[in-house]
Amino acid sequence: MRIPCPCCGLRAMAEFTYGGADVTRPAAALPLDPSAAPDADWNDYVYRRDNPAGPHRELWFHAAGCRRWFAVTRDTRTNAFLSEAVA
């Protein structure tokens, strides 16, 4: 698979590290207090991931190139990259 880096262009997958799905962290009260969010929200954030068939937003790190994190939208059925942007 070849991955489109927004800074370096199309590169081999071996140059990248998968950062996981782009998920939203549970809200915490200010000052930051993780105990303010319900345990169920933290459980979902840490352990539960969707397994979508279709477009999916995820994070990648270009370890052997520009060393930048970027977000992509990838179709999990075809592995086609639909969009990419520096994170």
PDB file of N, CA and C in Angstrom:
ATOM      1  N   MET A   1       0.853  -1.167   0.000  1.00  0.00           N
ATOM      2  CA  MET A   1       0.000   0.000   0.000  1.00  0.00           C
ATOM      3  C   MET A   1       0.904   1.237   0.000  1.00  0.00           C
ATOM      4  N   ARG A   2       0.514   2.244  -0.754  1.00  0.00           N
ATOM      5  CA  ARG A   2       1.228   3.516  -0.795  1.00  0.00           C
ATOM      6  C   ARG A   2       0.353   4.570  -0.134  1.00  0.00           C
ATOM      7  N   ILE A   3       0.986   5.385   0.702  1.00  0.00           N
ATOM      8  CA  ILE A   3       0.257   6.365   1.506  1.00  0.00           C
ATOM      9  C   ILE A   3       0.616   7.773   1.034  1.00  0.00           C
ATOM     10  N   PRO A   4      -0.399   8.621   0.814  1.00  0.00           N
ATOM     11  CA  PRO A   4      -0.125   9.993   0.369  1.00  0.00           C
ATOM     12  C   PRO A   4       0.181  10.925   1.548  1.00  0.00           C
ATOM     13  N   CYS A   5       1.451  11.259   1.729  1.00  0.00           N
ATOM     14  CA  CYS A   5       1.844  12.219   2.764  1.00  0.00           C
ATOM     15  C   CYS A   5       1.566  13.622   2.230  1.00  0.00           C
ATOM     16  N   PRO A   6       0.902  14.484   3.008  1.00  0.00           N
ATOM     17  CA  PRO A   6       0.607  15.829   2.515  1.00  0.00           C
ATOM     18  C   PRO A   6       1.866  16.670   2.287  1.00  0.00           C
ATOM     19  N   CYS A   7       2.991  16.277   2.888  1.00  0.00           N
ATOM     20  CA  CYS A   7       4.236  17.042   2.722  1.00  0.00           C
ATOM     21  C   CYS A   7       5.182  16.418   1.697  1.00  0.00           C
ATOM     22  N   CYS A   8       5.239  15.081   1.645  1.00  0.00           N
ATOM     23  CA  CYS A   8       6.234  14.388   0.817  1.00  0.00           C
ATOM     24  C   CYS A   8       5.661  13.699  -0.412  1.00  0.00           C
ATOM     25  N   GLY A   9       4.345  13.619  -0.518  1.00  0.00           N
ATOM     26  CA  GLY A   9       3.732  12.928  -1.651  1.00  0.00           C
ATOM     27  C   GLY A   9       3.515  11.448  -1.370  1.00  0.00           C
ATOM     28  N   LEU A  10       3.305  10.673  -2.412  1.00  0.00           N
ATOM     29  CA  LEU A  10       2.994   9.249  -2.303  1.00  0.00           C
ATOM     30  C   LEU A  10       4.240   8.464  -1.892  1.00  0.00           C
ATOM     31  N   ARG A  11       4.149   7.715  -0.777  1.00  0.00           N
ATOM     32  CA  ARG A  11       5.299   6.976  -0.249  1.00  0.00           C
ATOM     33  C   ARG A  11       4.883   5.572   0.168  1.00  0.00           C
ATOM     34  N   ALA A  12       5.883   4.684   0.340  1.00  0.00           N
ATOM     35  CA  ALA A  12       5.636   3.300   0.746  1.00  0.00           C
ATOM     36  C   ALA A  12       5.143   3.238   2.192  1.00  0.00           C
ATOM     37  N   MET A  13       4.267   2.295   2.470  1.00  0.00           N
ATOM     38  CA  MET A  13       3.689   2.144   3.807  1.00  0.00           C
ATOM     39  C   MET A  13       4.761   1.902   4.871  1.00  0.00           C
ATOM     40  N   ALA A  14       5.881   1.272   4.504  1.00  0.00           N
ATOM     41  CA  ALA A  14       6.947   0.970   5.459  1.00  0.00           C
ATOM     42  C   ALA A  14       7.527   2.227   6.106  1.00  0.00           C
ATOM     43  N   GLU A  15       7.337   3.390   5.499  1.00  0.00           N
ATOM     44  CA  GLU A  15       7.864   4.643   6.039  1.00  0.00           C
ATOM     45  C   GLU A  15       6.984   5.231   7.143  1.00  0.00           C
ATOM     46  N   PHE A  16       5.808   4.658   7.371  1.00  0.00           N
ATOM     47  CA  PHE A  16       4.814   5.261   8.263  1.00  0.00           C
ATOM     48  C   PHE A  16       4.535   4.399   9.489  1.00  0.00           C
ATOM     49  N   THR A  17       4.037   5.059  10.524  1.00  0.00           N
ATOM     50  CA  THR A  17       3.526   4.388  11.714  1.00  0.00           C
ATOM     51  C   THR A  17       2.059   4.762  11.844  1.00  0.00           C
ATOM     52  N   TYR A  18       1.216   3.737  12.017  1.00  0.00           N
ATOM     53  CA  TYR A  18      -0.219   3.967  12.160  1.00  0.00           C
ATOM     54  C   TYR A  18      -0.493   4.526  13.541  1.00  0.00           C
ATOM     55  N   GLY A  19      -1.235   5.624  13.602  1.00  0.00           N
ATOM     56  CA  GLY A  19      -1.525   6.266  14.883  1.00  0.00           C
ATOM     57  C   GLY A  19      -2.882   5.939  15.453  1.00  0.00           C
ATOM     58  N   GLY A  20      -3.687   5.202  14.709  1.00  0.00           N
ATOM     59  CA  GLY A  20      -5.002   4.829  15.204  1.00  0.00           C
ATOM     60  C   GLY A  20      -6.107   5.702  14.659  1.00  0.00           C
ATOM     61  N   ALA A  21      -7.305   5.354  15.069  1.00  0.00           N
ATOM     62  CA  ALA A  21      -8.481   6.109  14.642  1.00  0.00           C
ATOM     63  C   ALA A  21      -8.459   7.493  15.275  1.00  0.00           C
ATOM     64  N   ASP A  22      -8.987   8.445  14.572  1.00  0.00           N
ATOM     65  CA  ASP A  22      -9.097   9.815  15.081  1.00  0.00           C
ATOM     66  C   ASP A  22     -10.337   9.871  15.972  1.00  0.00           C
ATOM     67  N   VAL A  23     -10.122   9.706  17.295  1.00  0.00           N
ATOM     68  CA  VAL A  23     -11.238   9.681  18.242  1.00  0.00           C
ATOM     69  C   VAL A  23     -11.178  10.905  19.149  1.00  0.00           C
ATOM     70  N   THR A  24     -12.312  11.301  19.667  1.00  0.00           N
ATOM     71  CA  THR A  24     -12.402  12.465  20.539  1.00  0.00           C
ATOM     72  C   THR A  24     -12.277  12.039  21.993  1.00  0.00           C
ATOM     73  N   ARG A  25     -11.370  12.673  22.701  1.00  0.00           N
ATOM     74  CA  ARG A  25     -11.168  12.384  24.119  1.00  0.00           C
ATOM     75  C   ARG A  25     -12.363  12.897  24.924  1.00  0.00           C
ATOM     76  N   PRO A  26     -12.780  12.161  25.970  1.00  0.00           N
ATOM     77  CA  PRO A  26     -13.897  12.638  26.794  1.00  0.00           C
ATOM     78  C   PRO A  26     -13.595  14.006  27.399  1.00  0.00           C
ATOM     79  N   ALA A  27     -14.623  14.813  27.510  1.00  0.00           N
ATOM     80  CA  ALA A  27     -14.460  16.159  28.068  1.00  0.00           C
ATOM     81  C   ALA A  27     -14.099  16.076  29.540  1.00  0.00           C
ATOM     82  N   ALA A  28     -13.213  16.948  29.967  1.00  0.00           N
ATOM     83  CA  ALA A  28     -12.835  17.025  31.373  1.00  0.00           C
ATOM     84  C   ALA A  28     -13.114  18.439  31.864  1.00  0.00           C
ATOM     85  N   ALA A  29     -13.440  18.550  33.123  1.00  0.00           N
ATOM     86  CA  ALA A  29     -13.702  19.868  33.705  1.00  0.00           C
ATOM     87  C   ALA A  29     -12.384  20.632  33.833  1.00  0.00           C
ATOM     88  N   LEU A  30     -12.474  21.946  33.879  1.00  0.00           N
ATOM     89  CA  LEU A  30     -11.280  22.770  34.078  1.00  0.00           C
ATOM     90  C   LEU A  30     -11.198  23.169  35.539  1.00  0.00           C
ATOM     91  N   PRO A  31     -10.053  23.103  36.213  1.00  0.00           N
ATOM     92  CA  PRO A  31      -8.815  22.587  35.640  1.00  0.00           C
ATOM     93  C   PRO A  31      -8.960  21.114  35.307  1.00  0.00           C
ATOM     94  N   LEU A  32      -8.105  20.635  34.403  1.00  0.00           N
ATOM     95  CA  LEU A  32      -8.260  19.277  33.878  1.00  0.00           C
ATOM     96  C   LEU A  32      -8.414  18.258  34.998  1.00  0.00           C
ATOM     97  N   ASP A  33      -9.533  17.591  34.979  1.00  0.00           N
ATOM     98  CA  ASP A  33      -9.871  16.600  35.993  1.00  0.00           C
ATOM     99  C   ASP A  33     -10.490  15.398  35.292  1.00  0.00           C
ATOM    100  N   PRO A  34      -9.665  14.376  34.962  1.00  0.00           N
ATOM    101  CA  PRO A  34     -10.191  13.210  34.246  1.00  0.00           C
ATOM    102  C   PRO A  34     -11.336  12.516  34.968  1.00  0.00           C
ATOM    103  N   SER A  35     -11.397  12.638  36.296  1.00  0.00           N
ATOM    104  CA  SER A  35     -12.464  11.963  37.039  1.00  0.00           C
ATOM    105  C   SER A  35     -13.819  12.632  36.820  1.00  0.00           C
ATOM    106  N   ALA A  36     -13.840  13.809  36.181  1.00  0.00           N
ATOM    107  CA  ALA A  36     -15.105  14.507  35.930  1.00  0.00           C
ATOM    108  C   ALA A  36     -15.927  13.825  34.836  1.00  0.00           C
ATOM    109  N   ALA A  37     -15.267  13.107  33.936  1.00  0.00           N
ATOM    110  CA  ALA A  37     -15.980  12.387  32.876  1.00  0.00           C
ATOM    111  C   ALA A  37     -16.413  11.023  33.408  1.00  0.00           C
ATOM    112  N   PRO A  38     -17.575  10.546  33.010  1.00  0.00           N
ATOM    113  CA  PRO A  38     -18.047   9.232  33.469  1.00  0.00           C
ATOM    114  C   PRO A  38     -17.101   8.104  33.039  1.00  0.00           C
ATOM    115  N   ASP A  39     -17.002   7.071  33.885  1.00  0.00           N
ATOM    116  CA  ASP A  39     -16.130   5.934  33.578  1.00  0.00           C
ATOM    117  C   ASP A  39     -16.486   5.287  32.248  1.00  0.00           C
ATOM    118  N   ALA A  40     -17.764   5.239  31.920  1.00  0.00           N
ATOM    119  CA  ALA A  40     -18.183   4.621  30.656  1.00  0.00           C
ATOM    120  C   ALA A  40     -17.591   5.371  29.464  1.00  0.00           C
ATOM    121  N   ASP A  41     -17.495   6.700  29.565  1.00  0.00           N
ATOM    122  CA  ASP A  41     -16.894   7.489  28.481  1.00  0.00           C
ATOM    123  C   ASP A  41     -15.418   7.153  28.312  1.00  0.00           C
ATOM    124  N   TRP A  42     -14.692   7.023  29.432  1.00  0.00           N
ATOM    125  CA  TRP A  42     -13.270   6.681  29.359  1.00  0.00           C
ATOM    126  C   TRP A  42     -13.078   5.259  28.842  1.00  0.00           C
ATOM    127  N   ASN A  43     -13.928   4.343  29.259  1.00  0.00           N
ATOM    128  CA  ASN A  43     -13.845   2.968  28.774  1.00  0.00           C
ATOM    129  C   ASN A  43     -14.009   2.933  27.253  1.00  0.00           C
ATOM    130  N   ASP A  44     -14.988   3.648  26.751  1.00  0.00           N
ATOM    131  CA  ASP A  44     -15.206   3.695  25.301  1.00  0.00           C
ATOM    132  C   ASP A  44     -14.015   4.329  24.589  1.00  0.00           C
ATOM    133  N   TYR A  45     -13.451   5.389  25.165  1.00  0.00           N
ATOM    134  CA  TYR A  45     -12.327   6.101  24.552  1.00  0.00           C
ATOM    135  C   TYR A  45     -11.085   5.212  24.464  1.00  0.00           C
ATOM    136  N   VAL A  46     -10.802   4.460  25.533  1.00  0.00           N
ATOM    137  CA  VAL A  46      -9.584   3.660  25.587  1.00  0.00           C
ATOM    138  C   VAL A  46      -9.722   2.320  24.871  1.00  0.00           C
ATOM    139  N   TYR A  47     -10.859   1.640  25.030  1.00  0.00           N
ATOM    140  CA  TYR A  47     -10.961   0.260  24.579  1.00  0.00           C
ATOM    141  C   TYR A  47     -11.860   0.011  23.377  1.00  0.00           C
ATOM    142  N   ARG A  48     -12.851   0.802  23.164  1.00  0.00           N
ATOM    143  CA  ARG A  48     -13.817   0.515  22.098  1.00  0.00           C
ATOM    144  C   ARG A  48     -13.503   1.321  20.847  1.00  0.00           C
ATOM    145  N   ARG A  49     -13.425   0.613  19.732  1.00  0.00           N
ATOM    146  CA  ARG A  49     -13.191   1.261  18.449  1.00  0.00           C
ATOM    147  C   ARG A  49     -14.219   0.753  17.451  1.00  0.00           C
ATOM    148  N   ASP A  50     -14.669   1.649  16.605  1.00  0.00           N
ATOM    149  CA  ASP A  50     -15.561   1.245  15.529  1.00  0.00           C
ATOM    150  C   ASP A  50     -14.769   0.446  14.505  1.00  0.00           C
ATOM    151  N   ASN A  51     -15.436  -0.434  13.804  1.00  0.00           N
ATOM    152  CA  ASN A  51     -14.832  -1.195  12.717  1.00  0.00           C
ATOM    153  C   ASN A  51     -15.654  -0.903  11.463  1.00  0.00           C
ATOM    154  N   PRO A  52     -15.485   0.296  10.904  1.00  0.00           N
ATOM    155  CA  PRO A  52     -16.361   0.720   9.812  1.00  0.00           C
ATOM    156  C   PRO A  52     -16.025   0.051   8.484  1.00  0.00           C
ATOM    157  N   ALA A  53     -17.032  -0.108   7.671  1.00  0.00           N
ATOM    158  CA  ALA A  53     -16.848  -0.527   6.283  1.00  0.00           C
ATOM    159  C   ALA A  53     -17.162   0.703   5.449  1.00  0.00           C
ATOM    160  N   GLY A  54     -16.118   1.382   5.025  1.00  0.00           N
ATOM    161  CA  GLY A  54     -16.292   2.619   4.274  1.00  0.00           C
ATOM    162  C   GLY A  54     -15.327   3.678   4.768  1.00  0.00           C
ATOM    163  N   PRO A  55     -15.623   4.946   4.528  1.00  0.00           N
ATOM    164  CA  PRO A  55     -14.719   6.024   4.930  1.00  0.00           C
ATOM    165  C   PRO A  55     -14.483   6.050   6.443  1.00  0.00           C
ATOM    166  N   HIS A  56     -13.212   6.216   6.804  1.00  0.00           N
ATOM    167  CA  HIS A  56     -12.788   6.171   8.205  1.00  0.00           C
ATOM    168  C   HIS A  56     -11.652   7.169   8.389  1.00  0.00           C
ATOM    169  N   ARG A  57     -11.734   8.023   9.408  1.00  0.00           N
ATOM    170  CA  ARG A  57     -10.681   9.019   9.661  1.00  0.00           C
ATOM    171  C   ARG A  57      -9.658   8.426  10.623  1.00  0.00           C
ATOM    172  N   GLU A  58      -8.369   8.530  10.277  1.00  0.00           N
ATOM    173  CA  GLU A  58      -7.310   7.956  11.098  1.00  0.00           C
ATOM    174  C   GLU A  58      -6.049   8.811  11.040  1.00  0.00           C
ATOM    175  N   LEU A  59      -5.130   8.561  11.974  1.00  0.00           N
ATOM    176  CA  LEU A  59      -3.890   9.321  12.081  1.00  0.00           C
ATOM    177  C   LEU A  59      -2.700   8.466  11.656  1.00  0.00           C
ATOM    178  N   TRP A  60      -1.729   9.100  10.978  1.00  0.00           N
ATOM    179  CA  TRP A  60      -0.498   8.438  10.550  1.00  0.00           C
ATOM    180  C   TRP A  60       0.683   9.341  10.875  1.00  0.00           C
ATOM    181  N   PHE A  61       1.848   8.726  11.125  1.00  0.00           N
ATOM    182  CA  PHE A  61       3.087   9.460  11.388  1.00  0.00           C
ATOM    183  C   PHE A  61       4.102   9.057  10.339  1.00  0.00           C
ATOM    184  N   HIS A  62       4.688  10.035   9.652  1.00  0.00           N
ATOM    185  CA  HIS A  62       5.676   9.747   8.610  1.00  0.00           C
ATOM    186  C   HIS A  62       7.061   9.670   9.255  1.00  0.00           C
ATOM    187  N   ALA A  63       7.382   8.500   9.798  1.00  0.00           N
ATOM    188  CA  ALA A  63       8.600   8.293  10.574  1.00  0.00           C
ATOM    189  C   ALA A  63       9.869   8.370   9.729  1.00  0.00           C
ATOM    190  N   ALA A  64       9.827   7.922   8.481  1.00  0.00           N
ATOM    191  CA  ALA A  64      11.025   7.882   7.638  1.00  0.00           C
ATOM    192  C   ALA A  64      11.053   9.018   6.624  1.00  0.00           C
ATOM    193  N   GLY A  65      10.299  10.055   6.881  1.00  0.00           N
ATOM    194  CA  GLY A  65      10.256  11.181   5.949  1.00  0.00           C
ATOM    195  C   GLY A  65      10.253  12.493   6.698  1.00  0.00           C
ATOM    196  N   CYS A  66       9.172  13.233   6.589  1.00  0.00           N
ATOM    197  CA  CYS A  66       9.071  14.580   7.176  1.00  0.00           C
ATOM    198  C   CYS A  66       8.843  14.568   8.687  1.00  0.00           C
ATOM    199  N   ARG A  67       8.570  13.386   9.262  1.00  0.00           N
ATOM    200  CA  ARG A  67       8.340  13.211  10.700  1.00  0.00           C
ATOM    201  C   ARG A  67       7.168  14.046  11.205  1.00  0.00           C
ATOM    202  N   ARG A  68       6.116  14.093  10.420  1.00  0.00           N
ATOM    203  CA  ARG A  68       4.904  14.831  10.805  1.00  0.00           C
ATOM    204  C   ARG A  68       3.733  13.877  10.971  1.00  0.00           C
ATOM    205  N   TRP A  69       2.837  14.247  11.880  1.00  0.00           N
ATOM    206  CA  TRP A  69       1.560  13.562  12.023  1.00  0.00           C
ATOM    207  C   TRP A  69       0.597  14.157  11.018  1.00  0.00           C
ATOM    208  N   PHE A  70      -0.242  13.318  10.438  1.00  0.00           N
ATOM    209  CA  PHE A  70      -1.289  13.829   9.567  1.00  0.00           C
ATOM    210  C   PHE A  70      -2.512  12.940   9.665  1.00  0.00           C
ATOM    211  N   ALA A  71      -3.651  13.524   9.320  1.00  0.00           N
ATOM    212  CA  ALA A  71      -4.932  12.821   9.367  1.00  0.00           C
ATOM    213  C   ALA A  71      -5.354  12.487   7.945  1.00  0.00           C
ATOM    214  N   VAL A  72      -5.903  11.303   7.771  1.00  0.00           N
ATOM    215  CA  VAL A  72      -6.411  10.894   6.462  1.00  0.00           C
ATOM    216  C   VAL A  72      -7.831  10.366   6.612  1.00  0.00           C
ATOM    217  N   THR A  73      -8.544  10.386   5.526  1.00  0.00           N
ATOM    218  CA  THR A  73      -9.807   9.667   5.432  1.00  0.00           C
ATOM    219  C   THR A  73      -9.556   8.553   4.434  1.00  0.00           C
ATOM    220  N   ARG A  74      -9.741   7.301   4.893  1.00  0.00           N
ATOM    221  CA  ARG A  74      -9.443   6.132   4.068  1.00  0.00           C
ATOM    222  C   ARG A  74     -10.682   5.254   3.984  1.00  0.00           C
ATOM    223  N   ASP A  75     -10.965   4.757   2.790  1.00  0.00           N
ATOM    224  CA  ASP A  75     -12.068   3.815   2.606  1.00  0.00           C
ATOM    225  C   ASP A  75     -11.546   2.435   2.991  1.00  0.00           C
ATOM    226  N   THR A  76     -12.063   1.860   4.076  1.00  0.00           N
ATOM    227  CA  THR A  76     -11.554   0.580   4.574  1.00  0.00           C
ATOM    228  C   THR A  76     -11.917  -0.600   3.679  1.00  0.00           C
ATOM    229  N   ARG A  77     -12.866  -0.424   2.775  1.00  0.00           N
ATOM    230  CA  ARG A  77     -13.217  -1.508   1.852  1.00  0.00           C
ATOM    231  C   ARG A  77     -12.204  -1.640   0.727  1.00  0.00           C
ATOM    232  N   THR A  78     -11.637  -0.519   0.298  1.00  0.00           N
ATOM    233  CA  THR A  78     -10.730  -0.527  -0.856  1.00  0.00           C
ATOM    234  C   THR A  78      -9.317  -0.062  -0.511  1.00  0.00           C
ATOM    235  N   ASN A  79      -9.098   0.450   0.697  1.00  0.00           N
ATOM    236  CA  ASN A  79      -7.840   1.070   1.126  1.00  0.00           C
ATOM    237  C   ASN A  79      -7.497   2.316   0.325  1.00  0.00           C
ATOM    238  N   ALA A  80      -8.461   2.898  -0.362  1.00  0.00           N
ATOM    239  CA  ALA A  80      -8.238   4.138  -1.108  1.00  0.00           C
ATOM    240  C   ALA A  80      -8.217   5.308  -0.131  1.00  0.00           C
ATOM    241  N   PHE A  81      -7.222   6.179  -0.275  1.00  0.00           N
ATOM    242  CA  PHE A  81      -7.132   7.373   0.555  1.00  0.00           C
ATOM    243  C   PHE A  81      -7.946   8.469  -0.105  1.00  0.00           C
ATOM    244  N   LEU A  82      -8.927   9.002   0.621  1.00  0.00           N
ATOM    245  CA  LEU A  82      -9.853   9.981   0.065  1.00  0.00           C
ATOM    246  C   LEU A  82      -9.408  11.414   0.325  1.00  0.00           C
ATOM    247  N   SER A  83      -8.719  11.653   1.448  1.00  0.00           N
ATOM    248  CA  SER A  83      -8.204  12.991   1.754  1.00  0.00           C
ATOM    249  C   SER A  83      -7.103  12.870   2.789  1.00  0.00           C
ATOM    250  N   GLU A  84      -6.238  13.879   2.839  1.00  0.00           N
ATOM    251  CA  GLU A  84      -5.181  13.925   3.843  1.00  0.00           C
ATOM    252  C   GLU A  84      -4.883  15.377   4.185  1.00  0.00           C
ATOM    253  N   ALA A  85      -4.470  15.596   5.445  1.00  0.00           N
ATOM    254  CA  ALA A  85      -4.135  16.941   5.913  1.00  0.00           C
ATOM    255  C   ALA A  85      -3.202  16.831   7.110  1.00  0.00           C
ATOM    256  N   VAL A  86      -2.274  17.769   7.232  1.00  0.00           N
ATOM    257  CA  VAL A  86      -1.364  17.792   8.374  1.00  0.00           C
ATOM    258  C   VAL A  86      -2.194  17.973   9.640  1.00  0.00           C
ATOM    259  N   ALA A  87      -1.907  17.148  10.644  1.00  0.00           N
ATOM    260  CA  ALA A  87      -2.679  17.190  11.900  1.00  0.00           C
ATOM    261  C   ALA A  87      -2.173  18.268  12.824  1.00  0.00           C
TER     262      ALA A  87
END
